[in-house]
PDB file of C-alpha atoms in Angstrom:
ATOM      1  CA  UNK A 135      19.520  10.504  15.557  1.00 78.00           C
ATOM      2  CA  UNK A 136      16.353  10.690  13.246  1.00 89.00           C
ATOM      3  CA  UNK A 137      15.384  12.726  10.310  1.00 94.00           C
ATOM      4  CA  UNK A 138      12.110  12.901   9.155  1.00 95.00           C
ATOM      5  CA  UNK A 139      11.343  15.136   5.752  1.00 95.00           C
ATOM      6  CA  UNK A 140       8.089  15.523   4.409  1.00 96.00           C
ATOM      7  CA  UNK A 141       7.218  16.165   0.413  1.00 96.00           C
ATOM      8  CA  UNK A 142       4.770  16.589  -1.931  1.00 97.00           C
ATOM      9  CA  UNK A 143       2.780  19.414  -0.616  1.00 97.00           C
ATOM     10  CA  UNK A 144       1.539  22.458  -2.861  1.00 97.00           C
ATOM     11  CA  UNK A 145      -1.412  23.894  -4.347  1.00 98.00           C
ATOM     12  CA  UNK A 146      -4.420  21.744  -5.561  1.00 98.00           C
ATOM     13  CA  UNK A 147      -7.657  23.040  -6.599  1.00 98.00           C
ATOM     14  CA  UNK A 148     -11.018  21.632  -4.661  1.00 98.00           C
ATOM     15  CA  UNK A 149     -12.066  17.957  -5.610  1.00 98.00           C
ATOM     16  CA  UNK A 150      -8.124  17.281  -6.596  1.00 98.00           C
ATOM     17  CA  UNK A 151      -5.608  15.253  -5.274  1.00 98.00           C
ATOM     18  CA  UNK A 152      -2.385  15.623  -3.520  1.00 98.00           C
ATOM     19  CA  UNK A 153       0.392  12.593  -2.128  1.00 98.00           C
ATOM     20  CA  UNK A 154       2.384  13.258   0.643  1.00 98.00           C
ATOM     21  CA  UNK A 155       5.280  11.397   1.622  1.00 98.00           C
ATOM     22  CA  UNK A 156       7.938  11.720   4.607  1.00 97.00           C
ATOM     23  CA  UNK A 157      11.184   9.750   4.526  1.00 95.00           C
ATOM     24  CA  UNK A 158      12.668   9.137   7.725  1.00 94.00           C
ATOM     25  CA  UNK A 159      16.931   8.095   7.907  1.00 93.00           C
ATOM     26  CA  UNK A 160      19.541   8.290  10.932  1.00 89.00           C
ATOM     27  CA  UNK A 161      20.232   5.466  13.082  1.00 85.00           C
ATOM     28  CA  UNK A 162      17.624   3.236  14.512  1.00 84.00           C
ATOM     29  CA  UNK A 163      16.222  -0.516  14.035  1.00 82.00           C
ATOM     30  CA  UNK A 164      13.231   0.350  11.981  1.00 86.00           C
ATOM     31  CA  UNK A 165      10.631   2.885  12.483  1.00 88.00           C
ATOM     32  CA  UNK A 166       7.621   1.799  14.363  1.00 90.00           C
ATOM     33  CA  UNK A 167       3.723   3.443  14.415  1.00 92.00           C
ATOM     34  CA  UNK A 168       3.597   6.593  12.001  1.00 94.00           C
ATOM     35  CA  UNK A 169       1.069   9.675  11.820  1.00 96.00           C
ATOM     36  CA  UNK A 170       0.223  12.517  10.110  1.00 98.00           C
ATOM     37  CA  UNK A 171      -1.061  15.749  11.752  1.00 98.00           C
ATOM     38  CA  UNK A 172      -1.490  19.515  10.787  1.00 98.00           C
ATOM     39  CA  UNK A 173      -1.908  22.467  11.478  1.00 98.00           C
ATOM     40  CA  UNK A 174      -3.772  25.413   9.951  1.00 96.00           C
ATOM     41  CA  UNK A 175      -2.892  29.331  10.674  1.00 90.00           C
ATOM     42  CA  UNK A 176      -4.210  30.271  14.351  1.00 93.00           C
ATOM     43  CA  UNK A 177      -5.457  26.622  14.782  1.00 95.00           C
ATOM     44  CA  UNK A 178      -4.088  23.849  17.211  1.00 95.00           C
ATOM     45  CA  UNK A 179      -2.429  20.647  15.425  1.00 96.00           C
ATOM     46  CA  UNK A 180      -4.877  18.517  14.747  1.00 97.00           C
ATOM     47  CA  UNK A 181      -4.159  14.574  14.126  1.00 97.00           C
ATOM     48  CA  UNK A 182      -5.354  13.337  10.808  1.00 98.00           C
ATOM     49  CA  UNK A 183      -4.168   9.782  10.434  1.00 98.00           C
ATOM     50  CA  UNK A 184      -2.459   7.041  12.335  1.00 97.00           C
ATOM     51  CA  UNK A 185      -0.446   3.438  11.223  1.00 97.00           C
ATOM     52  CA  UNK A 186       0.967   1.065  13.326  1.00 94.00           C
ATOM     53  CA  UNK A 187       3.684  -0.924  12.290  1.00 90.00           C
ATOM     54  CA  UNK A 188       0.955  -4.269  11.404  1.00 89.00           C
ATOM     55  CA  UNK A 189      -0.390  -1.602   9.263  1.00 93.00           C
ATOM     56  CA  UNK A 190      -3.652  -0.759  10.913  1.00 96.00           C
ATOM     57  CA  UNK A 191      -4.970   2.636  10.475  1.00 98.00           C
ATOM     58  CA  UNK A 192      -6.820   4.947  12.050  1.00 98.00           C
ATOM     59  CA  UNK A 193      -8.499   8.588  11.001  1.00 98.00           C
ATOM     60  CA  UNK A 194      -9.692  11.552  11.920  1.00 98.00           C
ATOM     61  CA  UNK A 195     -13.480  11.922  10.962  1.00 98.00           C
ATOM     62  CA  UNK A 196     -12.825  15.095   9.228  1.00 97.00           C
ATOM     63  CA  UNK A 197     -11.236  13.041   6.899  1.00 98.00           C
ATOM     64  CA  UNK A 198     -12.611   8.973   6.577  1.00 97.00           C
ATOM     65  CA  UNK A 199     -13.442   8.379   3.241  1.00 97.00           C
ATOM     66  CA  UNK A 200     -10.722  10.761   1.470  1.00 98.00           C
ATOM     67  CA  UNK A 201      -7.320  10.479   3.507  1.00 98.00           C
ATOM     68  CA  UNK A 202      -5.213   7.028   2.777  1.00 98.00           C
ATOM     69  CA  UNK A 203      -2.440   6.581   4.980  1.00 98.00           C
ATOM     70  CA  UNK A 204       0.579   3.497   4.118  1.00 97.00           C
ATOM     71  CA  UNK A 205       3.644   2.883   4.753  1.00 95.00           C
ATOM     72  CA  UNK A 206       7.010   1.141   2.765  1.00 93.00           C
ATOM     73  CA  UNK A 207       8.705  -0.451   5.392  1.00 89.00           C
ATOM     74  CA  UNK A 208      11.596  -1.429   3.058  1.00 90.00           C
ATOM     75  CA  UNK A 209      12.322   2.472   2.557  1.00 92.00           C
ATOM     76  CA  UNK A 210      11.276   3.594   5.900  1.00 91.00           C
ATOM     77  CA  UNK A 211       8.855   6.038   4.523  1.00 94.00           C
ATOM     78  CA  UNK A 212       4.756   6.663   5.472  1.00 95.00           C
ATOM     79  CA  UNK A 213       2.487   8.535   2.750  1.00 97.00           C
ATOM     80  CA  UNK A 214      -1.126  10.351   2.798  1.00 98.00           C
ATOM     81  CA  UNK A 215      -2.855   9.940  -0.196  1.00 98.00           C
ATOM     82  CA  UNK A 216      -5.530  12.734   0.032  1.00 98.00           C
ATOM     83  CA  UNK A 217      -8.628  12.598  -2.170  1.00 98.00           C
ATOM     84  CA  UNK A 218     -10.865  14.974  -2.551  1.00 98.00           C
ATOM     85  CA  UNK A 219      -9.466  17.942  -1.109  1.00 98.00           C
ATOM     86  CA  UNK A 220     -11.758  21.100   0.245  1.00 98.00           C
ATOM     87  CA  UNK A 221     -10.262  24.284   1.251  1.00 97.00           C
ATOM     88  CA  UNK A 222     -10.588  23.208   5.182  1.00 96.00           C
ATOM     89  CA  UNK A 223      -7.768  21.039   4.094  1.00 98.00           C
ATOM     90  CA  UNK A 224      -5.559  23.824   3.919  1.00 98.00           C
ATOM     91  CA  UNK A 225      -2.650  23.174   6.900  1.00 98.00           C
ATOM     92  CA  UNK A 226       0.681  22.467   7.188  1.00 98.00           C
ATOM     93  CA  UNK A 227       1.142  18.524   7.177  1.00 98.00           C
ATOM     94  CA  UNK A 228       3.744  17.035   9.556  1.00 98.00           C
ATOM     95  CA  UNK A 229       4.616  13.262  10.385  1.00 97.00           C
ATOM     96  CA  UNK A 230       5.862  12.314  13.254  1.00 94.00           C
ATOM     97  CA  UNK A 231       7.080   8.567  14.793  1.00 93.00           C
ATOM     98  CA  UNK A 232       8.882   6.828  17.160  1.00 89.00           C
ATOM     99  CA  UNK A 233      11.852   4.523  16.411  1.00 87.00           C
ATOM    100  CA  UNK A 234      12.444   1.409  17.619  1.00 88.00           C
ATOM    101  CA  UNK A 235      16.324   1.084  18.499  1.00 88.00           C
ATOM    102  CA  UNK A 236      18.563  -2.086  17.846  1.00 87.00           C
ATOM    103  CA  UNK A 237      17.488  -3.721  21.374  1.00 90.00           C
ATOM    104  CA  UNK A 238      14.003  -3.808  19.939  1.00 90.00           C
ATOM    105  CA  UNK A 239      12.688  -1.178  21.707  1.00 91.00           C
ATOM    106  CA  UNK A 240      10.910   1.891  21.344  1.00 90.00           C
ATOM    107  CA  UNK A 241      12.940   5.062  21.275  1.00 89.00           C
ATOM    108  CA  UNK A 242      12.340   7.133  24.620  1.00 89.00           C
ATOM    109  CA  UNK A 243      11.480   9.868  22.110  1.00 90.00           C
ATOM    110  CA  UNK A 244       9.090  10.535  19.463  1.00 91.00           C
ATOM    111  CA  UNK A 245      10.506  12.613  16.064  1.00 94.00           C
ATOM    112  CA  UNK A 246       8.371  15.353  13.808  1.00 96.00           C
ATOM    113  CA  UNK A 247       9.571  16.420  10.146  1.00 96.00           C
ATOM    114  CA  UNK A 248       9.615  19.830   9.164  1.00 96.00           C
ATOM    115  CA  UNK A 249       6.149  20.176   7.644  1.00 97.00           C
ATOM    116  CA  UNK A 250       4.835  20.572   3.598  1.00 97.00           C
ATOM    117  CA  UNK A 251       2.179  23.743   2.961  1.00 98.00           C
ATOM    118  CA  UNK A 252      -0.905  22.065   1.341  1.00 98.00           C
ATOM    119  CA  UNK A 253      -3.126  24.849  -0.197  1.00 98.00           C
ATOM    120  CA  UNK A 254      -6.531  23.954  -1.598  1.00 98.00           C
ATOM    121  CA  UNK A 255      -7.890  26.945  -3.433  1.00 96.00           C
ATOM    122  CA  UNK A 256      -9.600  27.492  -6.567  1.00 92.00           C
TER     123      UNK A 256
END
């Protein structure tokens, strides 16, 4: 009954920036904490950033300092501003979340988007 679908990946040379957004629709209250993980070729998924629905964050260490995660309520969409990307930044990017349904609840289930291919090469 959710959709998530990522956008904005692509290639960016070192030092450069990249914004990623993910756009979530179906049928549900609101959407409630957010992340962002990814995943690089042979490597587990890794979690990269975190937002609840107060808007507090929280962030890998690999990235503090360069990552920016928000959200828009309003158009039930979370982004990662990235900052001064380095190859090692090279992954897949997926967000994931879990609804909360009309009854005010959290869904019994999370949902994941479909992943966007960052590349960071020169």
């Amino acid at each position: 009954q959710v959709q998530l679908v990522e956008s904005g990946g692509g290639l960016v040379q070192p030092g450069g920036s990249l914004r990623l957004s993910c756009a979530a629709s179906g049928s549900f209250l609101s959407i409630g904490a957010m992340a962002w993980h990814r995943q690089a070729p042979g490597k587990q998924r890794e979690l990269v950033a975190t937002i609840t629905t107060g808007g507090s964050t929280n962030y890998a260490d690999s990235v503090k300092g360069r990552f920016t995660i928000s959200r828009d309520n309003a158009k039930n969409t979370v982004y990662l501003q990235m900052n001064s990307l380095k190859p090692e930044d090279t992954a897949v990017y997926y967000c994931n979340t879990v609804p909360i349904r009309s009854s005010g609840r959290n869904s019994p289930r999370d949902y994941w988007g479909q992943g966007t291919q960052v590349t960071v090469s020169s």
